[in-house]
Amino acid sequence: NAGVMQNPRHLVRRRGQEARLRCSPMKGHSHVYWYRQLPEEGLKFMVYLQKENIIDESGMPKERFSAEFPKEGPSILRIQQVVRGDSAAYFCASGPGLAGYEQYFGPGTRLTVT
Amino acid sequence: DAKTTQPTSMDCAEGRAANLPCNHSTISGNEYVYWYRQIHSQGPQYIIHGLKNNETNEMASLIITEDRKSSTLILPHATLRDTAVYYCIVPLNRDDKIIFGKGTRLHILP
């Protein structure tokens, strides 16, 4: 059973460009979570999605950031008009969303904005 | 989330048992205790979780006090690869987001 997959693993964007980060959950998992880790800082929750629904986006910046988890295909975290402060590691986790089950994390996408 | 308190850092000799404490005095009766770790530059890794009883898996053991106000994660034979930041987490809802605190930075010494 493949684990959580994220791509790309490394992404370099110039200021003002768009960044699209993809996450494929573990087989059988219908819940996806995105977290961000700024350099030398802790992990911060961003958004929690189920298929075609955003359940909790309380950690998402109000502008430029969006996330989706379509019925088919991976979850996408989209950052428009990137700025240097967006440089971070973005981790995706998946879980079955059932009581008592843990989340499994992917290897992360390291975004560098130049 | 129930608040958890962990030491900032700990050292442990390679081959010895690493015992990582966590206080969660405000935990309620149906809240689980989860442990994750993050090895440098990698994604967080689930270790173990429990509700009331002690738990053991291939990675670690979790000892929860009878009053559930504290727990201890035990890595029975620590190796250098266990050097990581360890997070004790009590999520409000069991399918909800994880709120990571500062965790305990565990250094395994050769």
PDB file of C-alpha atoms in Angstrom:
ATOM      1  CA  ASN A   1       0.000   0.000   0.000  1.00  0.00           C
ATOM      2  CA  ALA A   2       1.676   3.171  -1.170  1.00  0.00           C
ATOM      3  CA  GLY A   3       1.980   5.945   1.348  1.00  0.00           C
ATOM      4  CA  VAL A   4       0.969   9.557   0.935  1.00  0.00           C
ATOM      5  CA  MET A   5       2.547  10.980  -2.193  1.00  0.00           C
ATOM      6  CA  GLN A   6       3.386  14.589  -2.778  1.00  0.00           C
ATOM      7  CA  ASN A   7       4.774  16.252  -5.852  1.00  0.00           C
ATOM      8  CA  PRO A   8       6.815  17.992  -6.734  1.00  0.00           C
ATOM      9  CA  ARG A   9       9.273  17.419  -3.895  1.00  0.00           C
ATOM     10  CA  HIS A  10      10.997  20.714  -4.635  1.00  0.00           C
ATOM     11  CA  LEU A  11       9.493  23.713  -6.382  1.00  0.00           C
ATOM     12  CA  VAL A  12      11.143  27.000  -7.238  1.00  0.00           C
ATOM     13  CA  ARG A  13       9.006  29.943  -8.220  1.00  0.00           C
ATOM     14  CA  ARG A  14       9.737  33.599  -8.878  1.00  0.00           C
ATOM     15  CA  ARG A  15       7.776  36.219  -7.006  1.00  0.00           C
ATOM     16  CA  GLY A  16       4.358  36.701  -8.584  1.00  0.00           C
ATOM     17  CA  GLN A  17       4.126  33.226 -10.109  1.00  0.00           C
ATOM     18  CA  GLU A  18       1.687  30.517  -9.112  1.00  0.00           C
ATOM     19  CA  ALA A  19       2.589  27.390  -7.176  1.00  0.00           C
ATOM     20  CA  ARG A  20       0.536  24.202  -7.390  1.00  0.00           C
ATOM     21  CA  LEU A  21       1.263  21.468  -4.893  1.00  0.00           C
ATOM     22  CA  ARG A  22      -0.276  18.020  -5.269  1.00  0.00           C
ATOM     23  CA  CYS A  23      -1.086  15.374  -2.715  1.00  0.00           C
ATOM     24  CA  SER A  24      -2.336  11.846  -3.312  1.00  0.00           C
ATOM     25  CA  PRO A  25      -3.670  10.296  -0.112  1.00  0.00           C
ATOM     26  CA  MET A  26      -3.167   6.724   0.944  1.00  0.00           C
ATOM     27  CA  LYS A  27      -5.497   4.244  -0.676  1.00  0.00           C
ATOM     28  CA  GLY A  28      -8.792   4.160   1.144  1.00  0.00           C
ATOM     29  CA  HIS A  29      -8.296   7.507   2.858  1.00  0.00           C
ATOM     30  CA  SER A  30     -10.879  10.162   2.140  1.00  0.00           C
ATOM     31  CA  HIS A  31      -9.568  12.936   4.385  1.00  0.00           C
ATOM     32  CA  VAL A  32      -6.661  15.209   3.502  1.00  0.00           C
ATOM     33  CA  TYR A  33      -4.891  17.766   5.674  1.00  0.00           C
ATOM     34  CA  TRP A  34      -2.340  20.383   4.640  1.00  0.00           C
ATOM     35  CA  TYR A  35       0.299  21.786   7.001  1.00  0.00           C
ATOM     36  CA  ARG A  36       3.016  24.357   6.499  1.00  0.00           C
ATOM     37  CA  GLN A  37       6.404  24.566   8.157  1.00  0.00           C
ATOM     38  CA  LEU A  38       8.275  27.826   7.799  1.00  0.00           C
ATOM     39  CA  PRO A  39      12.073  27.676   8.142  1.00  0.00           C
ATOM     40  CA  GLU A  40      13.114  26.987  11.740  1.00  0.00           C
ATOM     41  CA  GLU A  41       9.479  26.982  12.884  1.00  0.00           C
ATOM     42  CA  GLY A  42       6.895  24.405  13.886  1.00  0.00           C
ATOM     43  CA  LEU A  43       4.209  22.764  11.809  1.00  0.00           C
ATOM     44  CA  LYS A  44       1.028  24.783  11.351  1.00  0.00           C
ATOM     45  CA  PHE A  45      -2.309  23.444  10.201  1.00  0.00           C
ATOM     46  CA  MET A  46      -3.708  25.046   7.070  1.00  0.00           C
ATOM     47  CA  VAL A  47      -6.758  23.204   5.760  1.00  0.00           C
ATOM     48  CA  TYR A  48      -8.728  19.965   6.127  1.00  0.00           C
ATOM     49  CA  LEU A  49     -10.641  18.550   3.195  1.00  0.00           C
ATOM     50  CA  GLN A  50     -12.815  15.616   2.336  1.00  0.00           C
ATOM     51  CA  LYS A  51     -13.708  14.705  -1.211  1.00  0.00           C
ATOM     52  CA  GLU A  52     -15.222  17.813  -2.828  1.00  0.00           C
ATOM     53  CA  ASN A  53     -15.614  19.547   0.551  1.00  0.00           C
ATOM     54  CA  ILE A  54     -13.544  21.905   2.662  1.00  0.00           C
ATOM     55  CA  ILE A  55     -14.149  20.966   6.280  1.00  0.00           C
ATOM     56  CA  ASP A  56     -11.851  23.395   8.091  1.00  0.00           C
ATOM     57  CA  GLU A  57      -9.793  26.144   6.498  1.00  0.00           C
ATOM     58  CA  SER A  58      -9.105  28.096   9.655  1.00  0.00           C
ATOM     59  CA  GLY A  59      -5.340  27.975   9.076  1.00  0.00           C
ATOM     60  CA  MET A  60      -5.376  29.195   5.499  1.00  0.00           C
ATOM     61  CA  PRO A  61      -4.211  32.731   4.741  1.00  0.00           C
ATOM     62  CA  LYS A  62      -7.206  34.736   3.572  1.00  0.00           C
ATOM     63  CA  GLU A  63      -5.702  35.728   0.248  1.00  0.00           C
ATOM     64  CA  ARG A  64      -3.808  33.937  -2.517  1.00  0.00           C
ATOM     65  CA  PHE A  65      -4.179  30.450  -1.006  1.00  0.00           C
ATOM     66  CA  SER A  66      -6.778  27.884  -2.013  1.00  0.00           C
ATOM     67  CA  ALA A  67      -7.194  24.135  -1.745  1.00  0.00           C
ATOM     68  CA  GLU A  68      -9.334  21.511  -3.346  1.00  0.00           C
ATOM     69  CA  PHE A  69      -9.839  17.766  -3.202  1.00  0.00           C
ATOM     70  CA  PRO A  70     -11.864  16.763  -6.247  1.00  0.00           C
ATOM     71  CA  LYS A  71     -13.875  13.608  -6.618  1.00  0.00           C
ATOM     72  CA  GLU A  72     -11.156  12.210  -8.866  1.00  0.00           C
ATOM     73  CA  GLY A  73      -7.465  12.962  -8.617  1.00  0.00           C
ATOM     74  CA  PRO A  74      -5.144  14.414  -6.019  1.00  0.00           C
ATOM     75  CA  SER A  75      -5.695  17.246  -3.605  1.00  0.00           C
ATOM     76  CA  ILE A  76      -4.233  20.531  -4.819  1.00  0.00           C
ATOM     77  CA  LEU A  77      -2.887  23.396  -2.724  1.00  0.00           C
ATOM     78  CA  ARG A  78      -2.641  26.478  -4.898  1.00  0.00           C
ATOM     79  CA  ILE A  79      -0.719  29.611  -4.050  1.00  0.00           C
ATOM     80  CA  GLN A  80      -1.207  32.551  -6.369  1.00  0.00           C
ATOM     81  CA  GLN A  81       1.248  35.420  -6.781  1.00  0.00           C
ATOM     82  CA  VAL A  82       3.822  33.869  -4.478  1.00  0.00           C
ATOM     83  CA  VAL A  83       5.967  36.041  -2.227  1.00  0.00           C
ATOM     84  CA  ARG A  84       9.247  35.247  -0.494  1.00  0.00           C
ATOM     85  CA  GLY A  85       7.391  34.635   2.775  1.00  0.00           C
ATOM     86  CA  ASP A  86       5.647  31.655   1.174  1.00  0.00           C
ATOM     87  CA  SER A  87       8.956  29.771   1.081  1.00  0.00           C
ATOM     88  CA  ALA A  88       8.376  26.781   3.331  1.00  0.00           C
ATOM     89  CA  ALA A  89       7.859  23.043   3.465  1.00  0.00           C
ATOM     90  CA  TYR A  90       4.277  22.057   2.785  1.00  0.00           C
ATOM     91  CA  PHE A  91       3.170  18.704   4.149  1.00  0.00           C
ATOM     92  CA  CYS A  92       0.073  16.771   3.303  1.00  0.00           C
ATOM     93  CA  ALA A  93      -1.439  14.104   5.522  1.00  0.00           C
ATOM     94  CA  SER A  94      -4.284  11.689   4.963  1.00  0.00           C
ATOM     95  CA  GLY A  95      -6.531   9.692   7.198  1.00  0.00           C
ATOM     96  CA  PRO A  96      -9.695   7.648   7.053  1.00  0.00           C
ATOM     97  CA  GLY A  97     -11.486  10.209   9.186  1.00  0.00           C
ATOM     98  CA  LEU A  98     -12.706   7.602  11.603  1.00  0.00           C
ATOM     99  CA  ALA A  99     -12.508   7.749  15.350  1.00  0.00           C
ATOM    100  CA  GLY A 100      -9.138   6.818  16.748  1.00  0.00           C
ATOM    101  CA  TYR A 101      -7.258   6.710  13.462  1.00  0.00           C
ATOM    102  CA  GLU A 102      -3.963   8.446  12.926  1.00  0.00           C
ATOM    103  CA  GLN A 103      -2.818  10.704  10.107  1.00  0.00           C
ATOM    104  CA  TYR A 104      -0.092   9.656   7.702  1.00  0.00           C
ATOM    105  CA  PHE A 105       2.162  12.331   6.285  1.00  0.00           C
ATOM    106  CA  GLY A 106       3.814  12.681   2.927  1.00  0.00           C
ATOM    107  CA  PRO A 107       7.449  13.703   2.386  1.00  0.00           C
ATOM    108  CA  GLY A 108       6.526  17.310   1.759  1.00  0.00           C
ATOM    109  CA  THR A 109       7.028  19.860  -0.998  1.00  0.00           C
ATOM    110  CA  ARG A 110       9.737  22.416  -0.408  1.00  0.00           C
ATOM    111  CA  LEU A 111       8.755  25.680  -2.035  1.00  0.00           C
ATOM    112  CA  THR A 112      11.416  28.286  -2.640  1.00  0.00           C
ATOM    113  CA  VAL A 113      10.385  31.707  -3.879  1.00  0.00           C
ATOM    114  CA  THR A 114      13.161  33.715  -5.484  1.00  0.00           C
TER     115      THR A 114
ATOM    116  CA  ASP B   1      -7.130  20.599  21.938  1.00  0.00           C
ATOM    117  CA  ALA B   2      -6.219  19.653  25.476  1.00  0.00           C
ATOM    118  CA  LYS B   3      -3.017  21.449  26.383  1.00  0.00           C
ATOM    119  CA  THR B   4       0.097  19.292  26.593  1.00  0.00           C
ATOM    120  CA  THR B   5       3.404  20.064  28.274  1.00  0.00           C
ATOM    121  CA  GLN B   6       6.662  18.425  27.241  1.00  0.00           C
ATOM    122  CA  PRO B   7      10.301  19.054  28.093  1.00  0.00           C
ATOM    123  CA  THR B   8      12.077  21.126  25.478  1.00  0.00           C
ATOM    124  CA  SER B   9      14.895  18.658  24.956  1.00  0.00           C
ATOM    125  CA  MET B  10      16.294  15.380  26.209  1.00  0.00           C
ATOM    126  CA  ASP B  11      19.395  13.297  25.672  1.00  0.00           C
ATOM    127  CA  CYS B  12      19.584   9.513  25.663  1.00  0.00           C
ATOM    128  CA  ALA B  13      22.488   7.141  25.100  1.00  0.00           C
ATOM    129  CA  GLU B  14      22.293   4.882  22.097  1.00  0.00           C
ATOM    130  CA  GLY B  15      20.955   1.451  23.032  1.00  0.00           C
ATOM    131  CA  ARG B  16      19.229   2.672  26.155  1.00  0.00           C
ATOM    132  CA  ALA B  17      15.506   3.219  26.615  1.00  0.00           C
ATOM    133  CA  ALA B  18      14.315   6.738  25.874  1.00  0.00           C
ATOM    134  CA  ASN B  19      11.437   7.833  28.115  1.00  0.00           C
ATOM    135  CA  LEU B  20       9.630  10.951  26.916  1.00  0.00           C
ATOM    136  CA  PRO B  21       7.096  12.428  29.342  1.00  0.00           C
ATOM    137  CA  CYS B  22       3.992  14.446  28.545  1.00  0.00           C
ATOM    138  CA  ASN B  23       1.533  16.183  30.839  1.00  0.00           C
ATOM    139  CA  HIS B  24      -2.083  16.592  29.698  1.00  0.00           C
ATOM    140  CA  SER B  25      -3.897  17.387  32.932  1.00  0.00           C
ATOM    141  CA  THR B  26      -6.969  18.861  31.198  1.00  0.00           C
ATOM    142  CA  ILE B  27      -7.661  15.776  29.091  1.00  0.00           C
ATOM    143  CA  SER B  28     -11.272  14.652  29.021  1.00  0.00           C
ATOM    144  CA  GLY B  29     -12.560  11.117  29.247  1.00  0.00           C
ATOM    145  CA  ASN B  30     -12.901  10.387  25.540  1.00  0.00           C
ATOM    146  CA  GLU B  31      -9.800  12.136  24.241  1.00  0.00           C
ATOM    147  CA  TYR B  32      -6.954  10.071  22.864  1.00  0.00           C
ATOM    148  CA  VAL B  33      -3.249  10.720  23.354  1.00  0.00           C
ATOM    149  CA  TYR B  34      -1.226  10.626  20.124  1.00  0.00           C
ATOM    150  CA  TRP B  35       2.512  10.693  19.583  1.00  0.00           C
ATOM    151  CA  TYR B  36       4.199  11.777  16.380  1.00  0.00           C
ATOM    152  CA  ARG B  37       7.796  12.561  15.576  1.00  0.00           C
ATOM    153  CA  GLN B  38       9.581  14.568  12.922  1.00  0.00           C
ATOM    154  CA  ILE B  39      13.045  13.579  11.858  1.00  0.00           C
ATOM    155  CA  HIS B  40      14.932  16.509  10.388  1.00  0.00           C
ATOM    156  CA  SER B  41      13.634  17.584   6.965  1.00  0.00           C
ATOM    157  CA  GLN B  42      11.142  14.709   6.783  1.00  0.00           C
ATOM    158  CA  GLY B  43       7.379  14.590   7.116  1.00  0.00           C
ATOM    159  CA  PRO B  44       5.974  13.854  10.565  1.00  0.00           C
ATOM    160  CA  GLN B  45       5.591  10.198  11.415  1.00  0.00           C
ATOM    161  CA  TYR B  46       2.837   8.652  13.483  1.00  0.00           C
ATOM    162  CA  ILE B  47       4.187   6.587  16.369  1.00  0.00           C
ATOM    163  CA  ILE B  48       1.390   5.410  18.631  1.00  0.00           C
ATOM    164  CA  HIS B  49      -1.831   6.446  20.325  1.00  0.00           C
ATOM    165  CA  GLY B  50      -3.938   5.357  23.274  1.00  0.00           C
ATOM    166  CA  LEU B  51      -7.000   6.138  25.330  1.00  0.00           C
ATOM    167  CA  LYS B  52      -6.739   4.468  28.719  1.00  0.00           C
ATOM    168  CA  ASN B  53      -4.708   1.308  28.487  1.00  0.00           C
ATOM    169  CA  ASN B  54      -1.023   1.045  27.838  1.00  0.00           C
ATOM    170  CA  GLU B  55      -0.203   0.390  24.219  1.00  0.00           C
ATOM    171  CA  THR B  56       2.742  -1.180  22.428  1.00  0.00           C
ATOM    172  CA  ASN B  57       3.660  -1.502  18.782  1.00  0.00           C
ATOM    173  CA  GLU B  58       6.799  -2.183  16.791  1.00  0.00           C
ATOM    174  CA  MET B  59       8.062   1.347  17.322  1.00  0.00           C
ATOM    175  CA  ALA B  60       7.306   2.203  20.916  1.00  0.00           C
ATOM    176  CA  SER B  61       5.262   1.753  24.067  1.00  0.00           C
ATOM    177  CA  LEU B  62       2.833   4.263  25.509  1.00  0.00           C
ATOM    178  CA  ILE B  63       2.218   4.308  29.235  1.00  0.00           C
ATOM    179  CA  ILE B  64      -0.805   6.346  30.359  1.00  0.00           C
ATOM    180  CA  THR B  65      -1.313   7.040  34.041  1.00  0.00           C
ATOM    181  CA  GLU B  66      -4.496   5.815  35.659  1.00  0.00           C
ATOM    182  CA  ASP B  67      -5.859   9.363  36.025  1.00  0.00           C
ATOM    183  CA  ARG B  68      -4.871   9.999  32.371  1.00  0.00           C
ATOM    184  CA  LYS B  69      -3.231  13.285  33.255  1.00  0.00           C
ATOM    185  CA  SER B  70       0.147  12.256  31.938  1.00  0.00           C
ATOM    186  CA  SER B  71       1.788   9.719  29.687  1.00  0.00           C
ATOM    187  CA  THR B  72       5.231   8.462  28.754  1.00  0.00           C
ATOM    188  CA  LEU B  73       6.454   7.375  25.354  1.00  0.00           C
ATOM    189  CA  ILE B  74       9.116   4.701  25.588  1.00  0.00           C
ATOM    190  CA  LEU B  75      11.548   3.872  22.802  1.00  0.00           C
ATOM    191  CA  PRO B  76      12.994   0.648  24.216  1.00  0.00           C
ATOM    192  CA  HIS B  77      16.366   0.590  22.460  1.00  0.00           C
ATOM    193  CA  ALA B  78      17.115   4.012  21.049  1.00  0.00           C
ATOM    194  CA  THR B  79      19.267   4.311  17.939  1.00  0.00           C
ATOM    195  CA  LEU B  80      20.818   7.345  16.285  1.00  0.00           C
ATOM    196  CA  ARG B  81      17.953   7.308  13.789  1.00  0.00           C
ATOM    197  CA  ASP B  82      15.541   8.085  16.625  1.00  0.00           C
ATOM    198  CA  THR B  83      16.974  11.596  16.911  1.00  0.00           C
ATOM    199  CA  ALA B  84      13.937  13.760  16.185  1.00  0.00           C
ATOM    200  CA  VAL B  85      11.360  16.133  17.631  1.00  0.00           C
ATOM    201  CA  TYR B  86       8.634  14.175  19.411  1.00  0.00           C
ATOM    202  CA  TYR B  87       5.133  15.591  19.718  1.00  0.00           C
ATOM    203  CA  CYS B  88       2.527  14.592  22.281  1.00  0.00           C
ATOM    204  CA  ILE B  89      -0.912  15.602  21.025  1.00  0.00           C
ATOM    205  CA  VAL B  90      -4.433  15.380  22.384  1.00  0.00           C
ATOM    206  CA  PRO B  91      -6.767  16.316  19.540  1.00  0.00           C
ATOM    207  CA  LEU B  92     -10.213  17.632  20.365  1.00  0.00           C
ATOM    208  CA  ASN B  93     -11.789  15.517  17.682  1.00  0.00           C
ATOM    209  CA  ARG B  94     -10.255  12.261  16.572  1.00  0.00           C
ATOM    210  CA  ASP B  95     -10.486  13.056  12.872  1.00  0.00           C
ATOM    211  CA  ASP B  96      -9.525  16.672  13.281  1.00  0.00           C
ATOM    212  CA  LYS B  97      -6.447  18.692  12.512  1.00  0.00           C
ATOM    213  CA  ILE B  98      -3.290  18.238  14.550  1.00  0.00           C
ATOM    214  CA  ILE B  99      -2.126  21.234  16.535  1.00  0.00           C
ATOM    215  CA  PHE B 100       1.625  20.741  16.887  1.00  0.00           C
ATOM    216  CA  GLY B 101       3.287  22.317  19.892  1.00  0.00           C
ATOM    217  CA  LYS B 102       7.019  22.666  20.297  1.00  0.00           C
ATOM    218  CA  GLY B 103       7.553  19.012  21.217  1.00  0.00           C
ATOM    219  CA  THR B 104      10.641  17.451  22.762  1.00  0.00           C
ATOM    220  CA  ARG B 105      13.884  17.470  20.805  1.00  0.00           C
ATOM    221  CA  LEU B 106      15.426  14.072  21.537  1.00  0.00           C
ATOM    222  CA  HIS B 107      19.140  13.650  20.937  1.00  0.00           C
ATOM    223  CA  ILE B 108      20.469  10.108  20.845  1.00  0.00           C
ATOM    224  CA  LEU B 109      24.119  10.128  21.819  1.00  0.00           C
ATOM    225  CA  PRO B 110      26.578   7.591  20.396  1.00  0.00           C
TER     226      PRO B 110
END
